[in-house]
Short mmCIF file of C-alpha atoms in Angstrom, two decimals:
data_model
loop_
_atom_site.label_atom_id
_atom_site.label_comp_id
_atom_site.label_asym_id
_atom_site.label_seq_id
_atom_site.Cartn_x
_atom_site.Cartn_y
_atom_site.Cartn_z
CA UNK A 1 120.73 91.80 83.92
CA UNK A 2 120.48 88.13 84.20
CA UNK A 3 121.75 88.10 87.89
CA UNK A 4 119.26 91.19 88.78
CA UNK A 5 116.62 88.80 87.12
CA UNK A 6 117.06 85.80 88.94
CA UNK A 7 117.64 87.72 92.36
CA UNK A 8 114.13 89.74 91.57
CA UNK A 9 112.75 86.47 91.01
CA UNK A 10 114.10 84.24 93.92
CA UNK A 11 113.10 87.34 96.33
CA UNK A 12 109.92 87.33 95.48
CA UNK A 13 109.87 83.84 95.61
CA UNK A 14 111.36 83.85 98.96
CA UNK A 15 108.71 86.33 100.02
CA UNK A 16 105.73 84.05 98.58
CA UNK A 17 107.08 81.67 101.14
CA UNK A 18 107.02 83.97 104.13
CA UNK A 19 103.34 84.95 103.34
CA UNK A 20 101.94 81.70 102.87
CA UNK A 21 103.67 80.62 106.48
CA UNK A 22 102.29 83.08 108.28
CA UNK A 23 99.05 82.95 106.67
CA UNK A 24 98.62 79.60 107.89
CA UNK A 25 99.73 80.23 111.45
CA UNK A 26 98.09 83.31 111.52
CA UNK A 27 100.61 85.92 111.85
CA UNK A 28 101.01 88.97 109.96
CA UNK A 29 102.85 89.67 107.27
CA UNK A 30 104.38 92.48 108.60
CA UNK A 31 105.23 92.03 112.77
CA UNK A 32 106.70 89.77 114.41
CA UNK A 33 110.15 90.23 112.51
CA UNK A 34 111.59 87.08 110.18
CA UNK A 35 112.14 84.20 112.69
CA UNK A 36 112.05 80.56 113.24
CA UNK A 37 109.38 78.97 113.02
CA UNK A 38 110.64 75.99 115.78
CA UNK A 39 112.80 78.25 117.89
CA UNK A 40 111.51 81.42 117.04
CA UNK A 41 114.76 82.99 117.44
CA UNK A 42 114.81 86.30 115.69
CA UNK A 43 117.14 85.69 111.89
CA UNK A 44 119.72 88.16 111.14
CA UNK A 45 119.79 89.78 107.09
CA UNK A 46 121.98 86.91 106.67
CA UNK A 47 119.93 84.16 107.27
CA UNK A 48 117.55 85.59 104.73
CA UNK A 49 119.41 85.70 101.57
CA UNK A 50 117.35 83.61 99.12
CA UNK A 51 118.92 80.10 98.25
CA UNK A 52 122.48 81.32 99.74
CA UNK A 53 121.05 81.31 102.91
CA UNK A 54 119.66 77.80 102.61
CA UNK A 55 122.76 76.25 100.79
CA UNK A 56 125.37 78.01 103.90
CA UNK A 57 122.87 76.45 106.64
CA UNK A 58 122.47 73.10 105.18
CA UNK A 59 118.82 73.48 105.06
CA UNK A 60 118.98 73.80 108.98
CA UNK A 61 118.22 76.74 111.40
CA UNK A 62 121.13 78.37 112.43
CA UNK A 63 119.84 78.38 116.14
CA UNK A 64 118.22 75.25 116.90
CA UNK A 65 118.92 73.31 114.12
CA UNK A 66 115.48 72.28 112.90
CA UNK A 67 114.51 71.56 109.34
CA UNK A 68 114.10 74.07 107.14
CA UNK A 69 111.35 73.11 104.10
CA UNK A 70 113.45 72.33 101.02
CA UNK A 71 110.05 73.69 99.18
CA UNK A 72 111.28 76.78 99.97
CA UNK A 73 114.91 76.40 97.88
CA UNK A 74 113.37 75.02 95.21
CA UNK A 75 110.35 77.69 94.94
CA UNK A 76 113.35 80.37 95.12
CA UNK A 77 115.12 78.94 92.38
CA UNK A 78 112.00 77.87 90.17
CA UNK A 79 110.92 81.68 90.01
CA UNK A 80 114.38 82.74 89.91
CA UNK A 81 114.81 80.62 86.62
CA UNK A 82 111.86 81.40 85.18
CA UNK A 83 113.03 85.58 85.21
CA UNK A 84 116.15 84.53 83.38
CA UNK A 85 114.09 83.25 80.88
CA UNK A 86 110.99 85.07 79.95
CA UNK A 87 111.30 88.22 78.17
CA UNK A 88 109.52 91.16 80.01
CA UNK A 89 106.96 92.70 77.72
CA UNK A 90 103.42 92.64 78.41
CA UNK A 91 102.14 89.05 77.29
CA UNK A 92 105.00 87.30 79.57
CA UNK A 93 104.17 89.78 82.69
CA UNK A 94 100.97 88.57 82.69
CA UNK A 95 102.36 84.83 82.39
CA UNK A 96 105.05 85.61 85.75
CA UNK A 97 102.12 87.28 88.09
CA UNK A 98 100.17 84.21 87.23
CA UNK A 99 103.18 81.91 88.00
CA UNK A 100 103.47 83.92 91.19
CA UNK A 101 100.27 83.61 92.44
CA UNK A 102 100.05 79.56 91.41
CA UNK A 103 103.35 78.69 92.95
CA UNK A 104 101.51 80.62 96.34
CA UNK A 105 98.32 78.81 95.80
CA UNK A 106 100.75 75.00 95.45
CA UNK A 107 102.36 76.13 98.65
CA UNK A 108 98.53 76.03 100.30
CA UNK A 109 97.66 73.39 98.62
CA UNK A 110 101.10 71.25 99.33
CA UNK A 111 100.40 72.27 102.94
CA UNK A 112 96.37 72.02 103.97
CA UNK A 113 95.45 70.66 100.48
CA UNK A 114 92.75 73.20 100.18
CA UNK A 115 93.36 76.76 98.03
CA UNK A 116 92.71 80.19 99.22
CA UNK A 117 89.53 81.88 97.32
CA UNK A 118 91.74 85.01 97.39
CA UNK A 119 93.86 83.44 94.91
CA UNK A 120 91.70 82.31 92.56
CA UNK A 121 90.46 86.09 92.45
CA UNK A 122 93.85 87.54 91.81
CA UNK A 123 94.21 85.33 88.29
CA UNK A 124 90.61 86.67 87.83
CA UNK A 125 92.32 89.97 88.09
CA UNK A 126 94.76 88.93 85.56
CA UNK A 127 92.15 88.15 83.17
CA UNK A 128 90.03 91.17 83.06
CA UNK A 129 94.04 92.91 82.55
CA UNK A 130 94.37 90.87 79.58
CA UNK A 131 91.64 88.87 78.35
CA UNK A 132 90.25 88.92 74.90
CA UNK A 133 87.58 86.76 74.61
CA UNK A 134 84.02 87.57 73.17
CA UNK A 135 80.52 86.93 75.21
CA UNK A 136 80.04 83.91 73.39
CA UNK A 137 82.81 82.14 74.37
CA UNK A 138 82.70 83.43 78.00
CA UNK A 139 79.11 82.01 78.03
CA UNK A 140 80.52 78.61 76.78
CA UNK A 141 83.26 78.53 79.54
CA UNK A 142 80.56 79.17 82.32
CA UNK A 143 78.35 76.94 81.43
CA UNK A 144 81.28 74.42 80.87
CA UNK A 145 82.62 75.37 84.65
CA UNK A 146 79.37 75.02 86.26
CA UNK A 147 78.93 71.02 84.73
CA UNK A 148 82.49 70.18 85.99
CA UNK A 149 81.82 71.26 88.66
CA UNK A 150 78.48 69.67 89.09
CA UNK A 151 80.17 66.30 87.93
CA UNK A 152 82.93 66.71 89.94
CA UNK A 153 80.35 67.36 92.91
CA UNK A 154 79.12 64.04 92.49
CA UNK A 155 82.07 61.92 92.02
CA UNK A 156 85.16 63.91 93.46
CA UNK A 157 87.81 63.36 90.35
CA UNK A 158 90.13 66.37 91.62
CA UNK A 159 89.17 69.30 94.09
CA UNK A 160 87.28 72.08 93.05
CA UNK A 161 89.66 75.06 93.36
CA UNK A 162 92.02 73.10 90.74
CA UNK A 163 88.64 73.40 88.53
CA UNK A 164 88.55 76.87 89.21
CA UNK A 165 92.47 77.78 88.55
CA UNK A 166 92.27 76.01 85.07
CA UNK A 167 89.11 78.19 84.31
CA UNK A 168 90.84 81.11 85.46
CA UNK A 169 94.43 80.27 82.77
CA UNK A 170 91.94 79.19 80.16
CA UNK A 171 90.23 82.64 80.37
CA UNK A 172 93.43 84.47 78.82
CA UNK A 173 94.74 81.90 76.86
CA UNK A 174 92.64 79.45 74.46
CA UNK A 175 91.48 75.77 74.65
CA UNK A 176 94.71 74.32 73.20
CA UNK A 177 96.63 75.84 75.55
CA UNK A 178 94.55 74.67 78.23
CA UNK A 179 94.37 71.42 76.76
CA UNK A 180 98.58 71.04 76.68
CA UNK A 181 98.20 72.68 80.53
CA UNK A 182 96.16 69.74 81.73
CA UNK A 183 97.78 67.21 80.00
CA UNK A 184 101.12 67.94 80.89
CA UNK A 185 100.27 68.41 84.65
CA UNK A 186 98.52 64.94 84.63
CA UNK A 187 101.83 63.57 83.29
CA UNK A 188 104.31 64.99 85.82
CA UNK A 189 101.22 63.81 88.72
CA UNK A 190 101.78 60.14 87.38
CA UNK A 191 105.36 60.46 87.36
CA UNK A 192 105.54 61.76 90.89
CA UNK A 193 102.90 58.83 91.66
CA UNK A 194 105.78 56.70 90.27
CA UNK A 195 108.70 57.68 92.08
CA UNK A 196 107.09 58.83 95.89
CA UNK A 197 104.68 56.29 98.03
CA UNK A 198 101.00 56.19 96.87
CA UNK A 199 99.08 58.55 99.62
CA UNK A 200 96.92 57.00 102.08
CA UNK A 201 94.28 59.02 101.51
CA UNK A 202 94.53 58.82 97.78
CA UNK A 203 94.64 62.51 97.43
CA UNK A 204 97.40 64.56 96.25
CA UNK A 205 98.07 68.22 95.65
CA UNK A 206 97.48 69.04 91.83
CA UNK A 207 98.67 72.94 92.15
CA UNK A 208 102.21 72.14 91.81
CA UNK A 209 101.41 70.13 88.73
CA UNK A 210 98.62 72.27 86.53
CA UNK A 211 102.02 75.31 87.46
CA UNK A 212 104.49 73.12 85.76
CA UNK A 213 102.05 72.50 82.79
CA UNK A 214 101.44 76.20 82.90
CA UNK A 215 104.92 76.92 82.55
CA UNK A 216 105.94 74.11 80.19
CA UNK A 217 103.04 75.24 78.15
CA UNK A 218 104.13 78.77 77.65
CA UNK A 219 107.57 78.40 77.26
CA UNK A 220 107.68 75.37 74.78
#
């Protein structure tokens, strides 16, 4: 079971990938057939294999040789991981769909720095599957959304759609939770500020980081 679990869960990731490269070059998901995305050289089944495929090639295409993203090795494994370790009942489906669609949505944002609205609607989704909060305190979290993002309007502290993903894991979860989410993802920001250049543009993509609190969160 633990091998089916991390191959269900390095497939998918591996298929999270493929999506969010063709979104962005505008292909379909569907036609042309897997290929490279230098060469464009058709890839056989085994070129495909999540992480073996990778590790055999060296990171490389097998055809021309050009760099293959180590983001997608380390997505693959991530989500592979993460099946081995969370149960599957109900509460922790919820919590992998959400990984899913975050680690899609830090693939946009790692890439164009900007996050698909169609994303932020699927953890709505997730919500009205399992939320349980009453009127009141949906009231409190709208009106607390709409002054971050009024104040965040003005002075630009992080980009909005990172506003809107933390509403969206606050909705089924509670404030502490959210609270540990945010702190831990500004940690592992700083700590990535430490050990990479700083950006020119002073901007970086938070996704990646509010998904590791996420997941650190839930687990621990």
């Amino acid at each position: 079971m633990i091998l089916i679990q991390f191959i269900l869960g390095s497939s998918i990731a591996s298929f999270i990938s493929l999506v969010v490269s063709r979104h962005l070059v505008g292909e379909s998901i569907v036609i042309p057939r897997s290929h490279c995305d230098s060469c464009q050289h058709p890839l056989c089944y085994y070129d495909l294999i999540p992480i073996i495929s990778y590790l055999t090639l060296r990171g490389r295409c097998r055809y021309c040789r050009a760099k293959i993203p180590p983001t997608t090795i380390i997505v693959e494994f991530v989500l592979g991981v993460l099946f081995i370790l969370t149960p599957l009942d109900f509460f922790n489906v919820i919590f992998l769909l959400n990984v899913i669609i975050l680690l899609a949505l830090s693939l946009f944002d790692i890439s164009t720095q900007r996050v698909p609205t169609l994303g932020i609607l699927f953890l709505l989704i997730t919500y009205i599957i399992s939320g349980h909060h009453t009127s009141h305190q949906l009231i409190i979290a709208t009106l607390f959304y709409i002054v971050s993002q009024l104040i965040n309007y003005r002075e630009r502290f992080i980009g909005n759609g990172d506003i809107d993903i933390l509403i969206c894991l606050w909705l089924p979860t509670n404030l502490g939770f959210m609270l540990w989410v945010t702190c831990l993802a500004c940690i592992s920001a700083i700590i990535y500020l430490l050990i990479i250049p700083w950006p020119n543009n002073n901007k970086i993509p938070f996704v990646p980081f509010i998904t590791i609190g996420y997941v650190l969160t839930h687990h621990f």
